[in-house]
Coordinates of N, CA and C in Angstrom, one line a residue:
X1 N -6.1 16.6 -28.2 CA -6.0 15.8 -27.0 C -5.0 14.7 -27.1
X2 N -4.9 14.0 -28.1 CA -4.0 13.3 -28.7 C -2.0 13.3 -27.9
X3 N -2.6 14.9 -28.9 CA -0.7 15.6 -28.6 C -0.5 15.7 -27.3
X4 N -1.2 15.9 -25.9 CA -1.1 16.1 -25.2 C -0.8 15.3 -23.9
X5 N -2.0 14.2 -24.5 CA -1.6 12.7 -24.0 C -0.2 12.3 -24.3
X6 N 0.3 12.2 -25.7 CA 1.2 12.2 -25.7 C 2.9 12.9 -25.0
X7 N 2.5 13.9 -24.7 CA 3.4 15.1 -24.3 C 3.6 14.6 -22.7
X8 N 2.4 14.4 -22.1 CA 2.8 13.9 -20.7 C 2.9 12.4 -21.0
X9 N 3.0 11.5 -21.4 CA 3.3 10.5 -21.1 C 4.8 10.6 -21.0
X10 N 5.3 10.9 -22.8 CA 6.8 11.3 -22.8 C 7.5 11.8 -21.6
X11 N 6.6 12.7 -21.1 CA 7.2 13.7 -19.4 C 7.6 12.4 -18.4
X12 N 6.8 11.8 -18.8 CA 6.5 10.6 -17.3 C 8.0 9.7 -17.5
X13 N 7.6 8.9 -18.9 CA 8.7 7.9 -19.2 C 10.1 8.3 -19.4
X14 N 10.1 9.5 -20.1 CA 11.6 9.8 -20.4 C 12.3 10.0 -19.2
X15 N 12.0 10.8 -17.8 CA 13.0 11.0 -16.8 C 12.9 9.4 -16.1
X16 N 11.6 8.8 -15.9 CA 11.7 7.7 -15.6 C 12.6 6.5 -16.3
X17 N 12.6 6.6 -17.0 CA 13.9 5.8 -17.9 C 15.2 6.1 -17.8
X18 N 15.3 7.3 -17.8 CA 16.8 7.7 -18.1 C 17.3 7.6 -16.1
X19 N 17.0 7.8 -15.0 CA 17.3 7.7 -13.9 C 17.4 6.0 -13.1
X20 N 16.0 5.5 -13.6 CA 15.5 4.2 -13.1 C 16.4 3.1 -13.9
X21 N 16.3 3.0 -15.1 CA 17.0 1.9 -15.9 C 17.5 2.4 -16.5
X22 N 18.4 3.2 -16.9 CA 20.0 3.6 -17.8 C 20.9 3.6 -16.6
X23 N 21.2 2.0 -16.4 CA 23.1 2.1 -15.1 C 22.0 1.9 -13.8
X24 N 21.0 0.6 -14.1 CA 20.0 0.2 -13.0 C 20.6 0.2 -11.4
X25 N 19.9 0.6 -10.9 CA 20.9 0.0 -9.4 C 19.9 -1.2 -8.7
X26 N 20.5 -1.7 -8.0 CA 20.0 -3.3 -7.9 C 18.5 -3.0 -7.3
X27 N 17.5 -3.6 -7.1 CA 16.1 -3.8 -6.4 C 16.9 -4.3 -5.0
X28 N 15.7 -4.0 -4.4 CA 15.8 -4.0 -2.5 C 15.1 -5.4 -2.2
X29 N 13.4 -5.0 -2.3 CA 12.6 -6.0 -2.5 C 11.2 -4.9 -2.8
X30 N 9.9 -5.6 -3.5 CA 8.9 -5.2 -4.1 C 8.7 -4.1 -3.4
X31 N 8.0 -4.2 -2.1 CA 7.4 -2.7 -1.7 C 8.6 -1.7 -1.9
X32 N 9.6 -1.7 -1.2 CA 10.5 -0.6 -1.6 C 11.0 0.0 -2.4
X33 N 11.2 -1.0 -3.2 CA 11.4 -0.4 -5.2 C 9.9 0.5 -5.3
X34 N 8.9 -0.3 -4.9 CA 7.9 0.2 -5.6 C 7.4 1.5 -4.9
X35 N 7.4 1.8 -4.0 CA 7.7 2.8 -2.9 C 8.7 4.0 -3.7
X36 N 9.7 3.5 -3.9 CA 10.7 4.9 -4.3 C 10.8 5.5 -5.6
X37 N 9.6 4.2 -6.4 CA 9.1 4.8 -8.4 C 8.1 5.5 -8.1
X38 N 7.3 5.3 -6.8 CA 6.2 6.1 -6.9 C 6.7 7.4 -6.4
X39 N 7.5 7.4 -5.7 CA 8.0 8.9 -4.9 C 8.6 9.6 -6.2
X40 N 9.6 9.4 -6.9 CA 9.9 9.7 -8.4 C 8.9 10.2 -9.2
X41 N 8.1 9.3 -9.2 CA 6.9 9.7 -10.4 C 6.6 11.2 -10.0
X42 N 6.3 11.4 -8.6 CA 5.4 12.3 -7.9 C 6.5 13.5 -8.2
X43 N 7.6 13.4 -8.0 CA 8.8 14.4 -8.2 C 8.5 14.9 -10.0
X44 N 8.7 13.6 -10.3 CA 8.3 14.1 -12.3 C 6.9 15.0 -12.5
X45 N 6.1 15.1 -11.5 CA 4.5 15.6 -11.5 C 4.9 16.5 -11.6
X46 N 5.3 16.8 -10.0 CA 6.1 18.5 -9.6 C 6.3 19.2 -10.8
X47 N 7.1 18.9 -11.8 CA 8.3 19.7 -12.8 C 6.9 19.7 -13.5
X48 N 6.1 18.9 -13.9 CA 5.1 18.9 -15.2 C 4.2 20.2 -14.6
X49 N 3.5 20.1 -13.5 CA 2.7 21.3 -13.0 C 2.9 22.5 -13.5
X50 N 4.5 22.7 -13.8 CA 5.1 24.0 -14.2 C 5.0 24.5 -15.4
X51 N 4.7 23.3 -16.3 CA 4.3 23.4 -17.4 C 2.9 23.8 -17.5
X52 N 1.9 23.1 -17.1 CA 0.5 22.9 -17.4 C -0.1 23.6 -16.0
X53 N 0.2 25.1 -15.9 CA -0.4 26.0 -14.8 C -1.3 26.4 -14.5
X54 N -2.7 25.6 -15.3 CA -3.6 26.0 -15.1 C -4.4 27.3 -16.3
X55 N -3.4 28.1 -17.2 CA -3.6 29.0 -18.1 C -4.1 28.5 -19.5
X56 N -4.6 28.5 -20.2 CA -5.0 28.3 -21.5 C -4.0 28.1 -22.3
X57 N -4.0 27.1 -23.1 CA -3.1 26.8 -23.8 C -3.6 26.9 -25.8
X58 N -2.9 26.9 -26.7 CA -3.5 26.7 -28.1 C -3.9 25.5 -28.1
X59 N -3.8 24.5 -27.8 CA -3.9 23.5 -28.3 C -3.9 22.5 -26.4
X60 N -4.7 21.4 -26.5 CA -6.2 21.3 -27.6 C -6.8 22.5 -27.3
X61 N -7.8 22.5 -28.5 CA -9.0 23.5 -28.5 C -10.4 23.2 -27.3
X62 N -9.8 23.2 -26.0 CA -10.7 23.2 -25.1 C -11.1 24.4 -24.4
X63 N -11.9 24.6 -23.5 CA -12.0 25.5 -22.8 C -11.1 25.7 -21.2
X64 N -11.2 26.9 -21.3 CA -10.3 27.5 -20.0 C -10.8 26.5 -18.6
X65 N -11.4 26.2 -18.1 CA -11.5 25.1 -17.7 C -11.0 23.7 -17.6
X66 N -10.7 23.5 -18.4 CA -10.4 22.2 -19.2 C -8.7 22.2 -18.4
X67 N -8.3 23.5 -18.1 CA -7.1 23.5 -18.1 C -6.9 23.8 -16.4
X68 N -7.5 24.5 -16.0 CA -7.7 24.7 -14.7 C -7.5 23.2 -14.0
X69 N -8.9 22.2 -14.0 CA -8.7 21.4 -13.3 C -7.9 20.2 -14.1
X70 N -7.0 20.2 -15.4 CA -5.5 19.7 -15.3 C -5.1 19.7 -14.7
X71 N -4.5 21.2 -13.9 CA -3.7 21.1 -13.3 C -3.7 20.9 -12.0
X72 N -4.8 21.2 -11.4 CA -5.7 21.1 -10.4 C -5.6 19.1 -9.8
X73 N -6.1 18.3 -10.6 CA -6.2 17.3 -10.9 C -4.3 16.6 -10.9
X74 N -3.9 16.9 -11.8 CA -2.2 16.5 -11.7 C -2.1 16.6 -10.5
X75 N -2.2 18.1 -9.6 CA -1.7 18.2 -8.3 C -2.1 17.1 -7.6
X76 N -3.0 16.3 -7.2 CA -4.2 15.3 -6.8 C -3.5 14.4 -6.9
X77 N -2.7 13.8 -8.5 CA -2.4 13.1 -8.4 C -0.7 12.5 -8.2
X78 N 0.2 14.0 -8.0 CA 1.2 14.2 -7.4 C 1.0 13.7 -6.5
X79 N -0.1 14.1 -5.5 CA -0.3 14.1 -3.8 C -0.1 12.8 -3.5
X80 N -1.2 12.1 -4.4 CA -1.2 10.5 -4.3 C -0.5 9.6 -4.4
X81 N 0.4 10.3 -5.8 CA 1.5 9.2 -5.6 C 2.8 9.6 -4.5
X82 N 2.6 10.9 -4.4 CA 3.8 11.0 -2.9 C 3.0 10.2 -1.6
X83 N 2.0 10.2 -1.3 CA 1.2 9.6 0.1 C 1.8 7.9 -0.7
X84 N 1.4 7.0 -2.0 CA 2.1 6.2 -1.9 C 3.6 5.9 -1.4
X85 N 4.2 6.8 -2.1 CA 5.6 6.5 -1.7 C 6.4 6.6 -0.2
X86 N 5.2 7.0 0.6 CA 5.4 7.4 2.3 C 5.1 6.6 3.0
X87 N 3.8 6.2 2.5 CA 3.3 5.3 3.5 C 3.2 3.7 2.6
X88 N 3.4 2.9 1.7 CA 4.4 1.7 1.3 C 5.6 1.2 2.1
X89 N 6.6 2.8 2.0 CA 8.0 2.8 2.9 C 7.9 2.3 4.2
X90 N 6.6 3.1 5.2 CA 6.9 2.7 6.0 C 6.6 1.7 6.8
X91 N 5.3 0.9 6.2 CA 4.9 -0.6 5.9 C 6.1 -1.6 5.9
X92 N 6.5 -1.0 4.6 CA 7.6 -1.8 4.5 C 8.6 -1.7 5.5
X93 N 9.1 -1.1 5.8 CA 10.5 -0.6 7.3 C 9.6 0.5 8.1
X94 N 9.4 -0.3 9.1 CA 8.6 0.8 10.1 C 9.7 1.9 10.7
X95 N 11.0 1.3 10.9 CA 12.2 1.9 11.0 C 12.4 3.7 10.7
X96 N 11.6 3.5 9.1 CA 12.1 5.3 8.4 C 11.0 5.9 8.8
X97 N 10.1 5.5 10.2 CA 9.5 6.6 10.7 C 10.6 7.9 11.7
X98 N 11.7 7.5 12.0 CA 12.5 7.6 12.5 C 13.3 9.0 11.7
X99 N 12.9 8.8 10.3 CA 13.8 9.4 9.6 C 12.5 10.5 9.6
X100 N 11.2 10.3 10.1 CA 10.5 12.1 10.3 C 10.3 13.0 11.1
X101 N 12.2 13.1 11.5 CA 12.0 14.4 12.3 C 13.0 15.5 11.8
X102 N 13.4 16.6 12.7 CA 14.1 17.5 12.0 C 15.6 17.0 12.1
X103 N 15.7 15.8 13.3 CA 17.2 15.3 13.9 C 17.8 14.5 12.6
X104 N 16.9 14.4 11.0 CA 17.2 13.0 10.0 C 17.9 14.0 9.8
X105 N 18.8 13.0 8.3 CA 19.9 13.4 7.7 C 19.0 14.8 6.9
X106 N 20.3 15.9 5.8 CA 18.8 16.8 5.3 C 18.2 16.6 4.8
X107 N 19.1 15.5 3.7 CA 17.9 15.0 1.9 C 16.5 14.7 2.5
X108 N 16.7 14.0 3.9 CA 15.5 13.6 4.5 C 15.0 14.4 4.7
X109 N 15.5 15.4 5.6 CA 14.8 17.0 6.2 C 14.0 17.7 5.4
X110 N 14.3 17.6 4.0 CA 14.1 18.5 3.0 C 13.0 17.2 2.5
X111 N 13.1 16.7 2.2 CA 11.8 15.7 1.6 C 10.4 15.9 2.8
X112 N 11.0 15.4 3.9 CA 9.7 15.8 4.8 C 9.4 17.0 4.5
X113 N 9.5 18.7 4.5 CA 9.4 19.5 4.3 C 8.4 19.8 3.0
X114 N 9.1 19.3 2.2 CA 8.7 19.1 0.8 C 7.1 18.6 1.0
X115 N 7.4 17.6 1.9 CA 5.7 16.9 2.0 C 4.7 17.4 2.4
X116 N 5.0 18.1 3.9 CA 4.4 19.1 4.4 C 3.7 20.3 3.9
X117 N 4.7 21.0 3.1 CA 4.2 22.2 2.1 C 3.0 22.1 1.1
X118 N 3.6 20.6 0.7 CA 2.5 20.4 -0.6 C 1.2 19.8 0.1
X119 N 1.2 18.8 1.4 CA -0.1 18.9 2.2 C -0.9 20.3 2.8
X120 N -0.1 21.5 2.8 CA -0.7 22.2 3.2 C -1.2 23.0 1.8
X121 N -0.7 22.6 1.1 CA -0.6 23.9 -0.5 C -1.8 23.1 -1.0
X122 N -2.1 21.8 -1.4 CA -3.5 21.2 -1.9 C -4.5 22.2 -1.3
X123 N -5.0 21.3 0.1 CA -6.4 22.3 0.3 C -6.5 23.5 0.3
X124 N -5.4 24.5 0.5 CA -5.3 25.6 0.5 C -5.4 26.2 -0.6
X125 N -5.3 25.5 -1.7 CA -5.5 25.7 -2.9 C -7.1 25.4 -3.4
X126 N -7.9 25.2 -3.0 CA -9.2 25.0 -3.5 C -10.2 26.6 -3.3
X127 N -11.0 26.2 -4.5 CA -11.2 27.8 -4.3 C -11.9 27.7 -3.7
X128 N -13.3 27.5 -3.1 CA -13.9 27.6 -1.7 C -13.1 27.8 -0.5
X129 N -11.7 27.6 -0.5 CA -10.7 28.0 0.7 C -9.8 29.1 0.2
X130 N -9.4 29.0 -1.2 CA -8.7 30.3 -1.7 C -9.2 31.9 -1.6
X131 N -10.9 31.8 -2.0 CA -11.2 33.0 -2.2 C -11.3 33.5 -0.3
X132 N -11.3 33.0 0.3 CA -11.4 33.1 2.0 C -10.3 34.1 2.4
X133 N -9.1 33.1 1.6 CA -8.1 33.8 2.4 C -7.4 34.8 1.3
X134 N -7.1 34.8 0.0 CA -6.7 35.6 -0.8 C -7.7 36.9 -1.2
X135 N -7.2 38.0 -1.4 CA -8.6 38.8 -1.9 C -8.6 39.1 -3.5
X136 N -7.5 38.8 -4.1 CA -7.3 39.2 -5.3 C -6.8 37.2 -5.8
X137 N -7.1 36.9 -6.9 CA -6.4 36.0 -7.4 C -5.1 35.4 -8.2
X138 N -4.7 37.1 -8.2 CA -3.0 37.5 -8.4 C -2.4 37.6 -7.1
X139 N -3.0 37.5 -5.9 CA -2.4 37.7 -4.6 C -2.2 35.9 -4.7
X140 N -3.3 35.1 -4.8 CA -3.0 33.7 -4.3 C -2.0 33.1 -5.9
X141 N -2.1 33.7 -6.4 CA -0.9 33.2 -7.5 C 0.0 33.1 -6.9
X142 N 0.8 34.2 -6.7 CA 2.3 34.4 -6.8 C 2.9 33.9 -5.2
X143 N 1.4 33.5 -4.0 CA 1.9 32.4 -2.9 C 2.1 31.1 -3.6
X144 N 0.9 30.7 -4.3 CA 0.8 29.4 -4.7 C 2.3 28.9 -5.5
X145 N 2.6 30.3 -6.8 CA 4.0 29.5 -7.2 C 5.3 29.9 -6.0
X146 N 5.2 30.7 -5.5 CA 6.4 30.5 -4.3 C 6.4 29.4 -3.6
X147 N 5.1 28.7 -3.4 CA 5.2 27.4 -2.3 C 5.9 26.2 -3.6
X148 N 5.2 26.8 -4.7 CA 5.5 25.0 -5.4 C 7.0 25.3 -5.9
X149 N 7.9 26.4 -5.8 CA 9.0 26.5 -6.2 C 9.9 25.9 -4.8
X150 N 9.4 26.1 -3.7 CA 10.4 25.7 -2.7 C 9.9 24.2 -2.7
X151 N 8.3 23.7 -3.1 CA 9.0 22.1 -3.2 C 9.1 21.8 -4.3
X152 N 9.7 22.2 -5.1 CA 10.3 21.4 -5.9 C 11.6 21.6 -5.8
X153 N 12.5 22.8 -5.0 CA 13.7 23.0 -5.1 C 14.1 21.3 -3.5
X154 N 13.1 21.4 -2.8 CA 13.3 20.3 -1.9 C 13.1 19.1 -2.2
X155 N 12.3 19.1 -3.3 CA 12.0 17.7 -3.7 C 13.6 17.3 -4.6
X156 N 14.3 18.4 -5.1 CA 15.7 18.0 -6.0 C 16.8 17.9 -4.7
X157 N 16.6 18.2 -3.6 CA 17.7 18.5 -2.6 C 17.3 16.9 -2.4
X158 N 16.7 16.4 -1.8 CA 15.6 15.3 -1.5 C 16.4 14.3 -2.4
X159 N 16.0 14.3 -3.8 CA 16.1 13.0 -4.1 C 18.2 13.2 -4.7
X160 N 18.8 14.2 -4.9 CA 20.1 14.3 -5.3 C 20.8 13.7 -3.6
X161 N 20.4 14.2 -2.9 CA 21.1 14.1 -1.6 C 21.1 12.5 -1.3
X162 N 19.3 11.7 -1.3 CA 19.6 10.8 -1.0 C 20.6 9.5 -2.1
X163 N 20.5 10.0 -3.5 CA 21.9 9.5 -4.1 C 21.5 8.2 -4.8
X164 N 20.7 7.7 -4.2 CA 20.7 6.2 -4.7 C 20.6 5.9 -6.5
X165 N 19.1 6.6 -6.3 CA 19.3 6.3 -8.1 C 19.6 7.4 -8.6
X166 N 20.3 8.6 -8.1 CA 20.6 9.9 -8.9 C 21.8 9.7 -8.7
X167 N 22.6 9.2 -8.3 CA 24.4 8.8 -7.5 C 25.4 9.4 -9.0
X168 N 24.8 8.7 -9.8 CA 25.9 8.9 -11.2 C 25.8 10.3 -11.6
X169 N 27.1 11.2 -12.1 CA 27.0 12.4 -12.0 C 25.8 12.9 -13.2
X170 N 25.7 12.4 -14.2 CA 25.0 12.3 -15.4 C 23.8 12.7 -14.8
X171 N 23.1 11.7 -13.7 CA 22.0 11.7 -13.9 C 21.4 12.9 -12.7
X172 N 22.5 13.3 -12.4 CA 22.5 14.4 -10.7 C 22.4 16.0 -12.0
X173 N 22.9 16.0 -12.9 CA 22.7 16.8 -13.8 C 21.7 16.9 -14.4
X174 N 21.2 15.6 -14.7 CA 19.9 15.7 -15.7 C 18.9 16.1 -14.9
X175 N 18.9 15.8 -13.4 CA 17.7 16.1 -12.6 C 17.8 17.3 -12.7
X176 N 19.0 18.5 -12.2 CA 19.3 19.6 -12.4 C 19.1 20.2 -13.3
X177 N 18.9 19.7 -14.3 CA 18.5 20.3 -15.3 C 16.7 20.2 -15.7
X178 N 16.4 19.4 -15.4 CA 15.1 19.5 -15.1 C 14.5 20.7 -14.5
X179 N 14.7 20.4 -13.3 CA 14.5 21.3 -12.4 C 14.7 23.0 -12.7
X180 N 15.8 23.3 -13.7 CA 15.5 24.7 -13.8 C 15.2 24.6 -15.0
X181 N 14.8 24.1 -16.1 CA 13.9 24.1 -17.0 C 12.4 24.2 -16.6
X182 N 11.6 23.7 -15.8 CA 10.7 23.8 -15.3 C 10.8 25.3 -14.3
X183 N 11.8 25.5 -13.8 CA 11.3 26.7 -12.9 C 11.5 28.0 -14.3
X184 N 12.2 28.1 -15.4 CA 12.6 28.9 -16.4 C 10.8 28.7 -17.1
X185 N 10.1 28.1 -16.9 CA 8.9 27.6 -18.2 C 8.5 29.0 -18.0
X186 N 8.3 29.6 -16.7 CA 7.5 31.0 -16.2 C 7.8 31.9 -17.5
X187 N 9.5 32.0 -17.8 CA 10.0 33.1 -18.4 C 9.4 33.0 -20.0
X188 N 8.9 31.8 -20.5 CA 8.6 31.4 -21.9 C 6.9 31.8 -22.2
X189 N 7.1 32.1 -20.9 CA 4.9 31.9 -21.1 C 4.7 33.6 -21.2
X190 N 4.1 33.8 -22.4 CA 3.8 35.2 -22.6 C 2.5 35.6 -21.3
X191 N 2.8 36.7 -21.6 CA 1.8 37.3 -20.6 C 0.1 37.1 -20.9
X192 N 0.2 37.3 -22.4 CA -1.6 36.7 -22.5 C -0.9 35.7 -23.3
X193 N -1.8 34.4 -23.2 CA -1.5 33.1 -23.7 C -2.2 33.2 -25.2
X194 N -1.1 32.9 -26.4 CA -2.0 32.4 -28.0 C -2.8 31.4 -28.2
X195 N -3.8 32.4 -27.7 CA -4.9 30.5 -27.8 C -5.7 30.7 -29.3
X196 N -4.9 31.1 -30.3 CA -5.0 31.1 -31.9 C -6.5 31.4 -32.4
X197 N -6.7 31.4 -33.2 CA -8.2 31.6 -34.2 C -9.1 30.7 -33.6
X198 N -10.5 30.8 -33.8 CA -11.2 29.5 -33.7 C -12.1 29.7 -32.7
X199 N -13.4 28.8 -32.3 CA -14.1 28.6 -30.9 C -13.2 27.4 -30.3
X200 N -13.8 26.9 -29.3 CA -13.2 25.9 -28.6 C -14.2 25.5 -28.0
X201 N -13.8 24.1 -27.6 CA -15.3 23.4 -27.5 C -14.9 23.3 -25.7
X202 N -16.4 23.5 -25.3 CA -17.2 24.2 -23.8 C -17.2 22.5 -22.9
X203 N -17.2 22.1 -21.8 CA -17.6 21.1 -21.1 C -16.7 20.4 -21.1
X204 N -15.7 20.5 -21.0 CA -14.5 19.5 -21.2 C -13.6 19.5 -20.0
X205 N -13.9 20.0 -19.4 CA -13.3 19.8 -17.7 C -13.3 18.4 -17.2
X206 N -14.0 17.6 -17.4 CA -13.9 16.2 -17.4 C -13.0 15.1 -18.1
X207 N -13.1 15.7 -19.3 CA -11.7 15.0 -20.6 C -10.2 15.6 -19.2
X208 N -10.2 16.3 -18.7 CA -8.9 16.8 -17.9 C -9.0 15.7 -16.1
X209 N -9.6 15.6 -16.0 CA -10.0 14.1 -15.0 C -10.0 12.9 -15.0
X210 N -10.4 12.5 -16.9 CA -10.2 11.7 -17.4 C -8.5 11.4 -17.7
X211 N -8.1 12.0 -18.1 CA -6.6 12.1 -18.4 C -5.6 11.8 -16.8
X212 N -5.9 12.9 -16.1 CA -5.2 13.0 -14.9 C -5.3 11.4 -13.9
X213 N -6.7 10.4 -14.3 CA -6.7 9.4 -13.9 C -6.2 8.4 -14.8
X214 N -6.0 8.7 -15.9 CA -4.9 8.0 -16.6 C -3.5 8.0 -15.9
X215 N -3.1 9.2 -16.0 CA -1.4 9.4 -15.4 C -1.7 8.8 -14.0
X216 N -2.1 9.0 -13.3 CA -2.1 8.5 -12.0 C -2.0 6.3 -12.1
X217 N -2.9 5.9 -12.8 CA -2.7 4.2 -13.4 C -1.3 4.3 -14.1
X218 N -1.1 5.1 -14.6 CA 0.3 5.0 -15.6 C 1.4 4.9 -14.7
X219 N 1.4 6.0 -13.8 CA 2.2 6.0 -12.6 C 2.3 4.7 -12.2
X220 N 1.4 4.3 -11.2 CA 1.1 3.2 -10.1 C 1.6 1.7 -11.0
X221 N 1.4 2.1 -12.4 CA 2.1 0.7 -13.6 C 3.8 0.9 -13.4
X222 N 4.2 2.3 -14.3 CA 5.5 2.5 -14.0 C 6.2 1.8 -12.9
X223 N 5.4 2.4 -11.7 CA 6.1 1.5 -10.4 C 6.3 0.1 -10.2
X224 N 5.2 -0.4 -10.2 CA 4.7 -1.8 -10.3 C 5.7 -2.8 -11.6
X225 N 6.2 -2.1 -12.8 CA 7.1 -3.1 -13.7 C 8.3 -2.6 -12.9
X226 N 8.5 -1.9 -12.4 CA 10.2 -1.2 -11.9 C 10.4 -2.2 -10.7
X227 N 9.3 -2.1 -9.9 CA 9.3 -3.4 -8.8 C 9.6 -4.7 -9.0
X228 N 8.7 -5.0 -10.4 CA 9.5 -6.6 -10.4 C 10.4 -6.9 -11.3
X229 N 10.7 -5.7 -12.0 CA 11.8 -6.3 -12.5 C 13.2 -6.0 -11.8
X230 N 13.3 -5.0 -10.6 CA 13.8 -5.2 -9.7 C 13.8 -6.5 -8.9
X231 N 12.9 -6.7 -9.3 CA 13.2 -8.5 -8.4 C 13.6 -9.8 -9.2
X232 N 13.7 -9.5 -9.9 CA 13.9 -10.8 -10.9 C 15.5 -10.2 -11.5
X233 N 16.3 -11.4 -11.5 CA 17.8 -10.9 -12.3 C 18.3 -11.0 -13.5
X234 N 17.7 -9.9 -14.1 CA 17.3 -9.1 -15.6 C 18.5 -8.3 -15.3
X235 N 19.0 -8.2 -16.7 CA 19.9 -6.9 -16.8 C 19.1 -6.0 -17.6
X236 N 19.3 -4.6 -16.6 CA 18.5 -3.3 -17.2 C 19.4 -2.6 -18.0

């Protein structure tokens, strides 16, 4: 449980560092910095999901469950931190309600899009609503990763287009490179998962709740020091 905590925090902090503060770009004011780390975080969720798909993993020795509502749970708290990053903005500048229609620039076009999908892909995704409309659970797979592949290819249109903290070519690559690293994880994941020798211990769907409401405070932190030290004149 350890390794794993560890594995996603690294996920969280590493792109968050190398975009946000390596070649800082100036702060605006609080809500809106803190508004645009949260929309970020929620982009870094996206890519992680691809990792952690819900399938059984070796390690930890939990149960298949355990992993289900990870991912389940992460999605949740993707959602949340994109609903921060939406509605902060527009608090803050009532103005960028302007920018949700089809007439905005595209990065915009494509982020709204992006948002929409994944508001429809959550509920739709619950199995009291899945088993309704899918009849097989290999049928609601291969919708469910087609939907998360188009936002996440929107969510990289989204944040490269709008430029601001991806502007430097370095870091328009790195996202890029993210991004098909995560969409490539499919090709690495064997067909039955090695979940190695051993039992595995039962009831642990909660330890994956517990965790997921960690990353979600970790998030909402991330944003919250990127905010003020956006405001204060620190060299990043």
């Amino acid at each position: 449980m350890f390794v794993l905590t560890l594995r996603i925090a690294l996920c969280l902090i590493v792109p968050f560092g190398a975009i946000f503060l390596l070649g800082a770009m100036p702060g605006v004011n609080l809500a809106w910095d803190f508004s645009n780390a949260s929309g970020f975080i929620a982009g870094v969720l996206f890519l992680l999901l691809f990792a952690y798909t819900g399938r059984p993993l070796a390690q930890p020795r939990h149960d298949g469950k355990f992993f289900m509502v990870l991912h389940r749970d992460l999605g949740l708290v993707a959602l949340a931190m994109l609903v921060v990053h939406v509605a902060v903005m527009l608090v803050d500048e009532p103005l960028v309600a302007d920018q949700l229609s089809l007439g905005a620039p595209w990065p915009m076009v494509a982020g709204n899009a992006a948002t929409l999908i994944l508001l429809l892909l959550v509920p739709l995704s619950l199995a009291s609503v899945r088993r309704r409309l899918w009849s097989t659970h290999r049928h609601f797979r291969r919708w469910h990763y087609a939907a998360s592949v188009v936002i996440l290819l929107l969510t990289a249109v989204h944040m490269i287009g709008i430029g601001y903290y991806t502007g430097a070519i370095s870091k328009t690559v790195f996202w890029v490179a993210l991004t098909v690293l995560a969409l490539s994880a499919r090709m690495f994941q064997p067909a039955r998962p090695n979940l190695g020798a051993g039992g595995r211990r039962r009831k642990t769907a909660r330890l994956a709740s517990y965790l997921s409401i960690g990353v979600l405070c970790s998030g909402l932190l991330l944003a919250g020091i990127y905010s003020l030290l956006g405001s204060v004149d620190l060299p990043l």
